[in-house]
XYZ file of C-alpha atoms in Angstrom:
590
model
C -4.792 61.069 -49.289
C -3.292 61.851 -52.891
C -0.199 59.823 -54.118
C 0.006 56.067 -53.172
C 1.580 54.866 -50.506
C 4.208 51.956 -50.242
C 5.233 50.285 -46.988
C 8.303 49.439 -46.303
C 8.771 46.449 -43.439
C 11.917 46.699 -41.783
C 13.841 45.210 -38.896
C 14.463 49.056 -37.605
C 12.798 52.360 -39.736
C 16.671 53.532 -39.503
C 19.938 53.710 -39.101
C 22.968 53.414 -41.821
C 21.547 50.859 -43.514
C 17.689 50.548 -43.507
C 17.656 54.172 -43.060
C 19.590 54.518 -46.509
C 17.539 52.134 -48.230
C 13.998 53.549 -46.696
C 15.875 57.329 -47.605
C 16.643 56.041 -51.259
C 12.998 54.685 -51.649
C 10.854 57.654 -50.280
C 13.334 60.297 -52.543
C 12.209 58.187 -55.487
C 8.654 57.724 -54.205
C 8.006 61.483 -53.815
C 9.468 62.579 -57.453
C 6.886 60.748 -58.486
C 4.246 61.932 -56.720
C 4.205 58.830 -53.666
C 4.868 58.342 -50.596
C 6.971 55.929 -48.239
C 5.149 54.049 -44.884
C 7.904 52.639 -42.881
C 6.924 49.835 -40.585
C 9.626 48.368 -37.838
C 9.230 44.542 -37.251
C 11.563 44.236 -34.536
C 10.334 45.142 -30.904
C 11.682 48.372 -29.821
C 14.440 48.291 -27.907
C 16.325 45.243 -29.763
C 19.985 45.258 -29.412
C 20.160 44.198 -33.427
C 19.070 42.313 -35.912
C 21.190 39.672 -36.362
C 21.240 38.887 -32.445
C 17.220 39.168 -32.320
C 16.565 36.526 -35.220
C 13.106 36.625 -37.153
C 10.937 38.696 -35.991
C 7.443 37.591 -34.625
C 5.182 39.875 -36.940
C 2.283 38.571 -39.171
C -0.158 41.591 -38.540
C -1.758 43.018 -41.982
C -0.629 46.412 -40.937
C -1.981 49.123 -42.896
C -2.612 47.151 -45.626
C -5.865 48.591 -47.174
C -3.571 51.977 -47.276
C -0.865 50.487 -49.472
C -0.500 49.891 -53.166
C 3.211 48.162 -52.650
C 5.138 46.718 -50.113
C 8.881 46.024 -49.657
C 10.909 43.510 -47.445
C 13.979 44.551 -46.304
C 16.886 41.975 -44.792
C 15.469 39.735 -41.640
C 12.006 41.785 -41.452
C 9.420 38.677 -41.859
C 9.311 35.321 -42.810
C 8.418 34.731 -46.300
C 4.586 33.378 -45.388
C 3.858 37.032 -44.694
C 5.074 38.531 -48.189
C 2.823 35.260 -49.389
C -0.350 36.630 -48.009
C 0.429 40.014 -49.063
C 0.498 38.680 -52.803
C -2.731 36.859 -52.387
C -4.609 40.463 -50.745
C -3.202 41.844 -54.041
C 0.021 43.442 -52.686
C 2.605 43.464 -55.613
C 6.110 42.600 -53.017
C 9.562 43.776 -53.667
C 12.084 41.687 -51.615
C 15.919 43.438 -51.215
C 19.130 41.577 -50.251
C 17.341 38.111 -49.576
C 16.081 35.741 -51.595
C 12.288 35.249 -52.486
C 10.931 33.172 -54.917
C 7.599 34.411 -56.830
C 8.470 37.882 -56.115
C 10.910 40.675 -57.292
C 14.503 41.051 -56.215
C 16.577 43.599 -55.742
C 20.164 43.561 -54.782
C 23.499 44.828 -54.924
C 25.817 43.173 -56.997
C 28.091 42.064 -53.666
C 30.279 39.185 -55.881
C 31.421 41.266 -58.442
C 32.722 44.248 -55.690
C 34.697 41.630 -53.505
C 36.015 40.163 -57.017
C 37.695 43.525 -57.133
C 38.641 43.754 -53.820
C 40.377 40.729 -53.855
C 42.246 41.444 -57.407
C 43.644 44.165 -55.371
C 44.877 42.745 -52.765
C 46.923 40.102 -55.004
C 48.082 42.776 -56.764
C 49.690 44.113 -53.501
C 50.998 40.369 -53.654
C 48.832 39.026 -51.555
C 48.454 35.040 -51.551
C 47.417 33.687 -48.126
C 43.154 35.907 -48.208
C 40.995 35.236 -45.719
C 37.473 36.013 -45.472
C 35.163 36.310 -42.581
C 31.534 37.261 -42.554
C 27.933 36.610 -40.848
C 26.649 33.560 -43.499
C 23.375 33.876 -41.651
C 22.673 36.587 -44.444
C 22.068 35.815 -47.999
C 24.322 39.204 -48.835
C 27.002 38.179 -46.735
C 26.796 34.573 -48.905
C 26.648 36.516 -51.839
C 29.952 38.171 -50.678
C 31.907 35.252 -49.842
C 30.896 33.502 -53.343
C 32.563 36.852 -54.946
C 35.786 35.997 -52.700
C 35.559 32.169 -53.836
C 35.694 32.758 -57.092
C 38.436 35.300 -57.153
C 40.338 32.602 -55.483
C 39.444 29.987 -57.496
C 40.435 31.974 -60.854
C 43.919 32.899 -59.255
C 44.396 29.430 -57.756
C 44.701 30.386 -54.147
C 43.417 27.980 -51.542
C 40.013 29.918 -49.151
C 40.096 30.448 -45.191
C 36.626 31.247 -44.466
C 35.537 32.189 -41.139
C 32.006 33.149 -39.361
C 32.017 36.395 -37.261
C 28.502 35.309 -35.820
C 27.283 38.854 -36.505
C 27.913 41.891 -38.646
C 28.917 44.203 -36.137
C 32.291 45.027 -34.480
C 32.406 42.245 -31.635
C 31.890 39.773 -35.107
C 35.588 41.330 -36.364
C 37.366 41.463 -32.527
C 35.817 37.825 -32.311
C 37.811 36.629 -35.849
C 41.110 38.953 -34.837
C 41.385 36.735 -31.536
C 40.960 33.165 -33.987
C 43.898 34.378 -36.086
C 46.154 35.596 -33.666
C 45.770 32.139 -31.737
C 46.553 30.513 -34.787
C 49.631 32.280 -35.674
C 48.770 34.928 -38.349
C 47.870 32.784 -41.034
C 46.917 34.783 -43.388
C 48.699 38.235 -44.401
C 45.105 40.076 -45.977
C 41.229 39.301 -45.002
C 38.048 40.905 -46.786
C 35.485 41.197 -43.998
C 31.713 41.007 -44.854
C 31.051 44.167 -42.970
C 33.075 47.739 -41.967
C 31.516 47.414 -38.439
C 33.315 43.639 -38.513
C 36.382 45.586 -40.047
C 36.575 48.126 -37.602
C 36.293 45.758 -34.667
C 39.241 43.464 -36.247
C 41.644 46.402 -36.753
C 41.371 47.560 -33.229
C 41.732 44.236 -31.685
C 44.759 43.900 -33.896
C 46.332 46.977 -33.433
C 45.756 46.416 -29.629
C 47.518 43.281 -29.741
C 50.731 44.788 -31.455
C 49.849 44.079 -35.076
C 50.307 46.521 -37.839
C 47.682 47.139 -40.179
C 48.346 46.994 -43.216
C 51.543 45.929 -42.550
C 51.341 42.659 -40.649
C 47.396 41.937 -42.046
C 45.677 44.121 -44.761
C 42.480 45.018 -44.429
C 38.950 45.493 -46.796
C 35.443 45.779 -45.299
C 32.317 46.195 -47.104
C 29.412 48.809 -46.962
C 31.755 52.312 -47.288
C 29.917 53.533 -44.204
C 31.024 57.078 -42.731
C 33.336 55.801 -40.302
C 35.244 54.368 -42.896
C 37.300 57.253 -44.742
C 38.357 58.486 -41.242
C 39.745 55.212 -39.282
C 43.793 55.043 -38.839
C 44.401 53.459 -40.861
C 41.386 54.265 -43.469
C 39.419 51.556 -44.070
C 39.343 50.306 -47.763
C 35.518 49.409 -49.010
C 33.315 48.050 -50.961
C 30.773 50.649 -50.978
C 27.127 49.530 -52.236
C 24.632 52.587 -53.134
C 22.109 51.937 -50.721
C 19.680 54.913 -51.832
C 20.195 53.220 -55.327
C 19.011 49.920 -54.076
C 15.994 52.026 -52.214
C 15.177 53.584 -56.021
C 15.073 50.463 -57.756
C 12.561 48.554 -54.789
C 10.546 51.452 -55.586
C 10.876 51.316 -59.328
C 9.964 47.440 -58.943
C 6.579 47.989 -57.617
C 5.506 49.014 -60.919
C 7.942 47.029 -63.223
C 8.503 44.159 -61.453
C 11.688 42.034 -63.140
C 12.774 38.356 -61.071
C 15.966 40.035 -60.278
C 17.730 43.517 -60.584
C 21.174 43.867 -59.687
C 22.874 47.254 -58.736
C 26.718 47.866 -59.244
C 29.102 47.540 -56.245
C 32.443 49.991 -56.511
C 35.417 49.092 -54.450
C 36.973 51.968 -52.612
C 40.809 51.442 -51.827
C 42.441 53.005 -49.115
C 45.362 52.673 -46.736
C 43.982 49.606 -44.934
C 44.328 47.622 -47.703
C 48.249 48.257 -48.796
C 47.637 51.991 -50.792
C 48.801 55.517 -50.011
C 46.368 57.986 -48.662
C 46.436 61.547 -50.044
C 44.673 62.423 -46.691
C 40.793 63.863 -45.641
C 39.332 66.235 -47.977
C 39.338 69.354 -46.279
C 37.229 72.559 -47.274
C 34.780 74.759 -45.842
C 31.964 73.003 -46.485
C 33.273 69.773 -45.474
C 34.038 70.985 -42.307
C 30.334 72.628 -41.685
C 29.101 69.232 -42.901
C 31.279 67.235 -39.734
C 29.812 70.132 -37.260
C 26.222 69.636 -38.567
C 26.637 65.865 -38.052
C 28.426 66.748 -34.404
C 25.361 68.757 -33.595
C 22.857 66.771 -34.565
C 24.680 64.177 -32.185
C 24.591 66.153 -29.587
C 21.030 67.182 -29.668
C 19.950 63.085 -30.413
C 21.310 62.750 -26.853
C 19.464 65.549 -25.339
C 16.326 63.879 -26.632
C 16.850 60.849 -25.614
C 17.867 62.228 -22.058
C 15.015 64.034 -21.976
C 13.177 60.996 -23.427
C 14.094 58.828 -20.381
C 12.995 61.347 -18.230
C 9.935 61.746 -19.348
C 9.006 58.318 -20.065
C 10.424 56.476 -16.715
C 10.633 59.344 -14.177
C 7.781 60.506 -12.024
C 4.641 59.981 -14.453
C 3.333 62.900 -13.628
C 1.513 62.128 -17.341
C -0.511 59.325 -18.547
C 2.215 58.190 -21.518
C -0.270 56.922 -23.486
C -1.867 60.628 -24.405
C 1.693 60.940 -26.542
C 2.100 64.368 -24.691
C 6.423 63.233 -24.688
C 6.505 63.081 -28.150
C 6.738 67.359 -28.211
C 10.419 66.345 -27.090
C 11.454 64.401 -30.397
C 11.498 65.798 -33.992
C 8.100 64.084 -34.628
C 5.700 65.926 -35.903
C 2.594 64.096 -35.423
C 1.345 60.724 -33.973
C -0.985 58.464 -32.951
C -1.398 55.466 -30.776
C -3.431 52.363 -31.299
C -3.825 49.853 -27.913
C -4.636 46.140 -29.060
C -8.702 45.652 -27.957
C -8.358 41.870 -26.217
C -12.304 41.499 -27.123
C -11.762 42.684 -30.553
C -9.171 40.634 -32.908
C -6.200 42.577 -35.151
C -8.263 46.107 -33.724
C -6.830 49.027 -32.409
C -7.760 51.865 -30.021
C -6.703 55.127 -31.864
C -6.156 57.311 -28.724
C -3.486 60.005 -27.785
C -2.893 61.993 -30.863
C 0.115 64.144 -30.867
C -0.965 67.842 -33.107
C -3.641 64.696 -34.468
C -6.886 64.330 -33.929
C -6.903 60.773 -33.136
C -9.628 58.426 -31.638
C -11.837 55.158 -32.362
C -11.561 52.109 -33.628
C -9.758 50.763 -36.605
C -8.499 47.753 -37.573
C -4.889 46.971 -38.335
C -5.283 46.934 -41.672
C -6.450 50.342 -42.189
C -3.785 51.710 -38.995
C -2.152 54.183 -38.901
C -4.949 56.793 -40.025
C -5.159 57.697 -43.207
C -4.986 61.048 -42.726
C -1.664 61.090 -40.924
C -0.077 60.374 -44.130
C -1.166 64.238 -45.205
C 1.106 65.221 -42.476
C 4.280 64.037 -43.654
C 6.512 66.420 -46.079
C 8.365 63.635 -48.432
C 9.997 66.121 -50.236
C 12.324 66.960 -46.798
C 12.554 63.217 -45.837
C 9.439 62.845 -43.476
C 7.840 59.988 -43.783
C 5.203 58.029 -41.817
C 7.148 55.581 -39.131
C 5.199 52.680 -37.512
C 6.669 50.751 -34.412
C 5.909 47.617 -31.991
C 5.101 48.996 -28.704
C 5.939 45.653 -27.234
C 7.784 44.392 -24.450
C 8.524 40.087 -23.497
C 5.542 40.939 -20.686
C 3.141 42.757 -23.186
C 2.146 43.487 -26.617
C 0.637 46.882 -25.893
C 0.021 47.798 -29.672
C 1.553 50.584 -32.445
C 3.078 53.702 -32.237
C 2.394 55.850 -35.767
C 4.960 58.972 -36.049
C 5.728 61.433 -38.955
C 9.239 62.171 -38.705
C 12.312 62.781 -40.470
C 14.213 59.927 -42.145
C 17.348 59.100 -39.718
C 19.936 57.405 -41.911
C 23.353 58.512 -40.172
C 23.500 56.340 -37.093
C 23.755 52.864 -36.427
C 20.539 50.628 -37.357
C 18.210 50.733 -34.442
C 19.854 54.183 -32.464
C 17.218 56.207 -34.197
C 13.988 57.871 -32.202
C 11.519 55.349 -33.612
C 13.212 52.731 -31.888
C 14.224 54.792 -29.005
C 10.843 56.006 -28.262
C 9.113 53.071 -28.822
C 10.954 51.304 -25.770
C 10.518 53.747 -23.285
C 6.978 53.915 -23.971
C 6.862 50.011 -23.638
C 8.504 50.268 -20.828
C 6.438 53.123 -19.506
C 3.445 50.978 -19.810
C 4.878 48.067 -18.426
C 5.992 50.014 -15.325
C 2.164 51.182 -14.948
C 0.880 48.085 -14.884
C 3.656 46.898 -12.142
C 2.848 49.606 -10.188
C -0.845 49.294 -10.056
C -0.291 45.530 -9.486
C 1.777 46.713 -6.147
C -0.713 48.869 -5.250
C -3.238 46.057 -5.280
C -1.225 43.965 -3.437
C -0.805 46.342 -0.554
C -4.236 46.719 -0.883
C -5.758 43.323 -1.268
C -5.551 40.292 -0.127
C -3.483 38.177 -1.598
C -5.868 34.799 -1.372
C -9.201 35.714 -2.217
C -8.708 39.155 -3.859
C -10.816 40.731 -0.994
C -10.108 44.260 0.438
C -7.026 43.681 3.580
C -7.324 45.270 6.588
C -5.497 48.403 5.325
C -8.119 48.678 2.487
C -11.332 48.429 4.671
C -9.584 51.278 6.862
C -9.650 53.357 4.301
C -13.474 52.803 3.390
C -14.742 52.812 7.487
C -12.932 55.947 7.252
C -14.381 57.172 4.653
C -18.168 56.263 6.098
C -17.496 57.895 9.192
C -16.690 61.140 7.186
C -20.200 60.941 5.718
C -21.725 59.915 9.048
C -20.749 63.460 10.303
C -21.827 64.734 7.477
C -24.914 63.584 6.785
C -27.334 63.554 10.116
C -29.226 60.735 8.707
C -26.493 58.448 7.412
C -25.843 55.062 9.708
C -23.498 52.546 8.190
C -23.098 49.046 10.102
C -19.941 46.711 10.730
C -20.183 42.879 10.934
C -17.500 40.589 11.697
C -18.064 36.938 10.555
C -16.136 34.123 11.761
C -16.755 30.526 10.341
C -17.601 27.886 12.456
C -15.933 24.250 11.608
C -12.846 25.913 9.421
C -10.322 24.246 11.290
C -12.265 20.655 10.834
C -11.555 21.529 6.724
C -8.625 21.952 7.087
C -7.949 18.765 9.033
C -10.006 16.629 7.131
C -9.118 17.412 4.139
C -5.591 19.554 3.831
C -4.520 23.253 3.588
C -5.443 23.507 -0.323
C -8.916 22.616 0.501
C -8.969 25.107 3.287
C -8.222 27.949 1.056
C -11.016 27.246 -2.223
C -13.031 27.070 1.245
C -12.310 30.899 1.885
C -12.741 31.414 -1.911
C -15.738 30.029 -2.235
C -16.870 31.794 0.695
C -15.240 35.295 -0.769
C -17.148 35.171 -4.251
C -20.494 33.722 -2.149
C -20.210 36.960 -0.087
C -19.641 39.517 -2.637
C -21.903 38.407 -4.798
C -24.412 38.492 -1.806
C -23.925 41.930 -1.190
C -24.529 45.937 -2.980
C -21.239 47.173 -4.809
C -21.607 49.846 -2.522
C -21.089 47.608 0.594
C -17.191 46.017 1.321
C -16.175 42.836 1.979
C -12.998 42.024 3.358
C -11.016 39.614 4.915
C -8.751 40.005 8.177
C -7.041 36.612 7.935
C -7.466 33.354 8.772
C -11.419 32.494 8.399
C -12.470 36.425 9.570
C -14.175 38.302 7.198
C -15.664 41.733 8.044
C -18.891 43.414 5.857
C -18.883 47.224 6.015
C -22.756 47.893 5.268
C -23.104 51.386 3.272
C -26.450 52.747 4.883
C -28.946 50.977 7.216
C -32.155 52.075 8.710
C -32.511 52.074 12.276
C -31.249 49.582 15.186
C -32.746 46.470 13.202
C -31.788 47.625 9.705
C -28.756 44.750 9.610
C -31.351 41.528 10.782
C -32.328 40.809 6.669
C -28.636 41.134 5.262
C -27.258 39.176 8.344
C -29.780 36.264 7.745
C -29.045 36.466 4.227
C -25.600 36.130 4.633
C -25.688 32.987 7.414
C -28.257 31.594 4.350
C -25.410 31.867 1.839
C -22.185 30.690 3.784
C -24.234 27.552 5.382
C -25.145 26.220 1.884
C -22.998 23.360 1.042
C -19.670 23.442 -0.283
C -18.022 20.930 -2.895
C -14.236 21.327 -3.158
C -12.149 18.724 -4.926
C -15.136 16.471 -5.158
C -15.965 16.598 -1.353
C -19.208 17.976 0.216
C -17.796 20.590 3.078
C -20.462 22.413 5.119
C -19.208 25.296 7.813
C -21.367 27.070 10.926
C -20.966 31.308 10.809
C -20.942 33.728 13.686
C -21.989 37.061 12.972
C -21.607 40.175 15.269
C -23.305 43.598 14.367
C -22.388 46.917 15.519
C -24.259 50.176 13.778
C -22.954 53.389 13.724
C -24.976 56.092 15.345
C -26.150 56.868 19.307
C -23.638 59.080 19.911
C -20.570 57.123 17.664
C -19.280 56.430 14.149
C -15.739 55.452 15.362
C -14.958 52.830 13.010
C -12.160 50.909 15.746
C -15.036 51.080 18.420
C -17.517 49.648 15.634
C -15.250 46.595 15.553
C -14.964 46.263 18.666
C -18.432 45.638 19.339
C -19.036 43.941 16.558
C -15.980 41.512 17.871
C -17.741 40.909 21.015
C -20.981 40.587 19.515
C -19.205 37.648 17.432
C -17.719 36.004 20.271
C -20.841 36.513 22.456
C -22.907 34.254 18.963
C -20.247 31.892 19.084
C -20.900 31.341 22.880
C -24.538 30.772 22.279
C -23.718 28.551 19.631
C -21.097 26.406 21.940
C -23.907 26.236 24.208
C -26.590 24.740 22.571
């Protein structure tokens, strides 16, 4: 593997945000001759970050691969990034704050300074601002608004969206229209929060800018083309992605990167209008394409992943679908602690053993062309009913959509799913199958295998297979005595007593009640069932002790062998039920 690599734990591996930053990162990475791992610490299939809190990931992934690693906003708790340091992991933390480590950040106070001096320039006094505090960014932001207050001696309305998406800004839109307007402009920590304010506003009758101006933060692509546009504090994320990288080898406390404000026609100023050329427009029908065929995958995605099954998902055979290149899958080994099962390479020649520490593979990294924004993507495949393990992929950076609408994160919970839905159905099956007290073949299960030994019967000319039907003797007095719990350990007892009696190759089930029936698999001649029958009374009649109480139970055992001119399995039965009731006569009698 030449280069070095440096991870990059993230709540999602994409999107408009962590995409930007991870993009930023791996461009600086690979002029330099690295490379850029990608890890996703959310479970796939998480609505968003700030909704899913902290995620539950303390794995060493891929550590012994890595010569850096980088935290991104709400990927671990700070005891992780602690451990890395003491394996000898130089961290670089962005956007939060981490003591004993490098920092990286944009300068968020000094771009909402601006923004604010704008708006009072428009003559603006009553400024609101409303943001997720959860985040130490969006804190950073508000202390930028506080102090442009504070030096132009205007008194603060702060208010908390609860998230930095659009329901955050619809939620803060309904709070100020209940209380009257108050305010005439509001900075908002996000553009998502923007964007859901204005259209709540403008739904309600209000006029933006005219009745409330407007200023989000982020200058994300929506943002130049909203009615009104949205004024912005844009932050260079692949600038913030450069300097994490640059970190790793020049580590500082703290590094701060510039913050521009963007005005627009939200905010109070006159648009000249979009930018239109050639180029520009070839741009917006790339993007428009390369929406369109994101939706086709993931269509196609669904299908594959929760339709008929036809394929084991686990062999990886679905990821031909998505852009991925390669990839691997490692199952979690419940015998073996933090190991994975490499299986189901995708155009990768993937199998073993490895721990997590040295997963993904190392050569899988080869794969990946930095230079045209592939990198190496980890994911979770996790779901609240199973940790399954990790999905490796070498794929192209994704940094236009929404965090957590790229493939990584797509994929990754369908195949979660997938899995989940395989072990459901096998679970049915084994219910229908089963039954449900003692885990014993049910009636429709022993069927199946007295068919089956009537096939060979007919054959094989020498083949004789034998049916018993046991019934036990005193099961009602347990029952009676000493309740309906004790009743059924009874039948357990007498279930694991029985198979453990008899050849895998033989079946034990149970009809109901206290009937079991044995399906012998070969016998020799009429008397070939005497030993296993006596061996069986031997085994049932030994003492029981459930919940402390000695229980002992009679048996009556019928026979019927296959053979003399029949290998009907129903007529077997039969016999073998009238040979039971004929012992149990016997046994009444003496």
């Amino acid at each position: 593997m030449s280069g070095r690599v440096f991870g990059i734990l993230s709540p999602f591996v994409g999107g408009d945000y962590y995409g930007a930053i991870i993009e930023g990162a791996n461009a600086a990475a690979v002029a330099a001759g690295d490379r850029v791992m990608a890890m996703q610490t959310l479970n796939p299939g998480s609505h968003s970050a700030d909704r899913s809190g902290l995620p539950d990931f303390d794995r060493p992934l891929a550590w012994r691969h890595l010569s850096g690693l980088a935290v991104l906003p709400g990927a671990v708790a700070t005891g992780y990034a602690t451990d890395a340091r003491q394996a000898g992991l130089p961290v670089v933390f962005v956007a939060q704050e981490a003591p004993a480590s490098s920092v990286v950040l944009a300068d968020n106070r000094s771009g909402v300074r601006d923004a604010v001096a704008h708006l009072i320039e428009h003559g603006h006094e009553r400024i609101a601002f409303a943001g997720y505090l959860a985040h130490f960014d969006l804190r950073e932001r508000h202390a930028g608004y506080a102090e442009a207050l504070t030096a132009n001696g205007l008194e603060p309305l702060v208010m908390d969206t609860g998230d930095n998406h659009e329901s955050g800004g619809e939620a803060v839109a309904d709070l100020l229209i209940r209380a009257g307007m108050p305010v005439s402009a509001i900075v908002l920590g996000t553009d998502r929060n923007a964007i859901g304010l204005i259209g709540r506003m403008r739904a309600a009758g209000y006029a933006v800018p005219g009745d409330i101006a407007v200023v989000g933060f982020d200058d994300i692509a929506d943002a130049a083309y909203l009615r009104p546009a949205l004024s912005s504090v844009r932050q260079p994320l692949d600038e913030l992605g450069r300097a994490l990288y640059e970190l790793m080898d020049h580590p500082v406390p703290r590094r701060e990167v510039p913050t521009v404000f963007v005005n627009r026609e939200s905010c109070g100023c006159t648009n000249d209008g979009l930018p239109v050329s050639e180029a520009h427009t070839r741009a917006l029908f790339g993007q428009v394409s390369y929406l369109q065929e994101t939706l086709n995958i993931q269509y196609e995605l669904g299908v594959a992943l929760l339709g008929t099954q036809e394929r084991d998902p686990r062999d990886l055979a679905w990821l031909e679908l998505t852009p991925a290149t390669a990839g691997c899958l490692g199952l979690w080994q419940p015998d073996l602690a933090d190991t994975l099962h490499v299986r189901g390479g995708f155009r990768f020649p993937a199998g073993g053993l490895l721990p997590v520490d040295e997963f993904p593979p190392a050569d899988l990294f080869e794969r990946a062309y930095g230079a045209d924004g592939e990198i190496v993507f980890v994911v979770p495949i996790r779901t609240p009913a199973q940790d399954w393990g990790l999905l490796a992929a070498v794929g192209r950076i994704q940094s236009t959509t929404p965090p957590g609408r790229e493939m990584m994160n797509h994929s990754g919970s369908l195949l979660a799913k997938a899995l989940d839905y395989g072990v459901m159905q096998e679970k049915l099956r084994q219910a229908a199958l089963r039954d449900h007290l003692t885990g014993l073949p049910n009636r429709v299960l022993l069927e199946d295998r007295m068919a089956q030994a009537e096939r060979r019967a007919a054959r094989e000319a020498g083949y004789r297979f034998a049916i018993l039907l046991l019934d036990l003797d005193g099961f009602k007095a347990v029952n009676d005595t000493h309740g309906h719990a004790a009743g059924d350990q009874l039948l357990i007892q007498v279930a694991r007593r029985l198979t453990k009696r008899l050849r895998r190759t033989d079946t034990v089930a149970r009809l109901g009640g206290d009937e079991f029936v044995v399906l012998i698999d070969g016998v020799s001649g009429s008397g070939g069932t005497h030993e296993v029958i006596a061996a069986i009374k031997a085994t049932v009649t030994e003492p029981f002790t459930i919940d402390g109480h000695v229980v002992e139970v009679g048996l009556s055992i019928g026979a019927a062998i296959s053979g003399d001119g029949t290998s009907d399995p129903d007529y077997l039965l039969r016999e073998a039920d009238a040979a039971m009731y004929r012992a149990k006569s016997v046994a009444r009698q003496r």
